[in-house]
Amino acid sequence: MSYDVAIIGGGPGGYTAADETAGRGLSVVLFEADMLGGTCLNRGCIPTKALLHEAALGISDPALLRKKRDDTVSALRGGIEKLMKMRKVTVVHGLAQITGPGSVSCNGEAYEAHDIIIATGSIPSIPPLAGADLPGVYTSNDLLEGAGIMPRSLAIIGGGVIGMEFALFFAQTGAAVHVLEALDRILTPFDREIAQRVALHAKKRGIIIEASAQVQRIEGAPGEMRVSYTSKHGQPCTLFCESILIATGRRANTAGLFADGAAPELERGAIVADELGRTSIAHLWVIGDARARTVQLAHVAEAQARNVVACIAGAEPPVNEDLIPSCIYLSPEVASVGLTEDEAEAQGRAVICGKALTGANGKCLIGGSESGYAKLVCDAKTHAILGSQLVCPRASDMIAELALAINLGATAEQLAATIHPHPTISEMVGEAARAVCRAAR
Ligand code: NAD
């Protein structure tokens, strides 16, 4: 069987690539070892957000939580399956292996393709920690698929995005949550001010966060687990809890993907590629979490998919991959795009910042939002918007306006000249822009 393009992996990167490829009139085969939708849909973004949404409404009944999660996931998966059918994408369910240039084998069948796109995603990365494989120790996969768990007490190892989103969810269901982070603060890829704000809100919900904690070992059995660690001050400590979640990052899912001699250049299992997604082997491309040094986000995988497929079709890449919004689904939400004030200053750029507070926004007050802000970072001379950080309700929906503004080279004045409807949370963006204009006068 011969196709123009073979895609391995049916997550947001893979199914977007299949959709784009078919849309450009090329024949496409998509291999998926498990279910369409990948990590994001089946055991990542979507189930987490479904659970967080229900928990915020005060629902803690495990059966109701599971139902919301499973109904949402299957509705979306059904949509992807329909889209693939409509686009006439050949979907092959099975574990595919690249056997040589343009050659893939799956379920004992051989497939040929002019181009191959790898979109196999990532899997939780477990640190070499004694006891990390004990029953009672979970990864986000275990919590987001099947029966899940509902512990009354939980230790979370890793204060990144996954760790903090789960900390909030379990705290909302009434569990005692203790986060152990190895570095000197949580959420290190985010602005320090954001991390401080998140830590403050977490504390108010009873979540304990310990930074600079060096975890040594895990012992015990489900329901009676122990984590031994050294605290910030070098004190040996033991934490007792029912369950443990390991959320210490994710690594490229490439084990077994290549037959002997068929692998491109790899870096700790991740596939090395240039900025266009080209690997060291001609006509072999990689998108999403399996790519080395990428930002592991579903919307980045989708952007890379659109760009790689355009390159295969001989067109210009349509998406600007330099500007990546990121969101954390906490309460209030967090979203960030472009440069932070610290980053701009580290680059030696003079900036003017403007801020609007949730306390002065009608819609935030009506919704009972916790304290937060919208911040704009602008070039001191031109007032061009360089970055924005939002800690407020609906931040994840509002950040797209700022991404667009930065992409179009808009200034604070142009943002301030745009009417933001009242009463909305988006008024904070207009307010922050006016704060920049005032500071610049
Ligand atoms: P992460 O890299 O964001 O955070 C992992 C954290 O664990 C880091 O702070 C790290 O210092 C800490 N850590 C590592 N080893 C440790 C140890 N032995 N003891 C204590 N702490 C340790 O990874 P993640 O939270 O697992 O998320 C994985 C990826 O998925 C990230 O790229 C993330 O951005 C993405 N993701 C994004 C969203 C979202 O956009 N809302 C949600 C979930 C996941």
mmCIF file of C-alpha atoms in Angstrom, residues 325-327 334-338 387-390 394-406 429:
data_model
loop_
_atom_site.group_PDB
_atom_site.id
_atom_site.type_symbol
_atom_site.label_atom_id
_atom_site.label_comp_id
_atom_site.label_asym_id
_atom_site.label_seq_id
_atom_site.Cartn_x
_atom_site.Cartn_y
_atom_site.Cartn_z
ATOM 1 C CA PRO A 325 0.739 31.051 24.612
ATOM 2 C CA SER A 326 0.670 28.798 27.671
ATOM 3 C CA CYS A 327 -2.116 28.324 30.181
ATOM 4 C CA VAL A 334 -3.023 31.626 34.502
ATOM 5 C CA ALA A 335 -1.960 32.443 30.950
ATOM 6 C CA SER A 336 1.166 33.894 29.460
ATOM 7 C CA VAL A 337 2.490 34.823 26.027
ATOM 8 C CA GLY A 338 5.642 36.529 24.802
ATOM 9 C CA GLY A 387 4.360 40.028 26.289
ATOM 10 C CA SER A 388 1.441 39.560 28.614
ATOM 11 C CA GLN A 389 0.716 37.591 31.768
ATOM 12 C CA LEU A 390 -2.801 37.036 33.032
ATOM 13 C CA ARG A 394 -10.908 33.114 31.726
ATOM 14 C CA ALA A 395 -7.211 33.962 31.324
ATOM 15 C CA SER A 396 -6.824 30.945 29.026
ATOM 16 C CA ASP A 397 -9.509 32.306 26.677
ATOM 17 C CA MET A 398 -8.277 35.908 26.817
ATOM 18 C CA ILE A 399 -4.604 35.247 26.058
ATOM 19 C CA ALA A 400 -5.376 34.745 22.339
ATOM 20 C CA GLU A 401 -6.164 38.485 21.993
ATOM 21 C CA LEU A 402 -2.704 39.298 23.298
ATOM 22 C CA ALA A 403 -1.048 36.656 21.101
ATOM 23 C CA LEU A 404 -2.766 38.227 18.080
ATOM 24 C CA ALA A 405 -1.746 41.731 19.173
ATOM 25 C CA ILE A 406 1.915 40.684 19.516
ATOM 26 C CA VAL A 429 -6.731 43.985 28.938
#
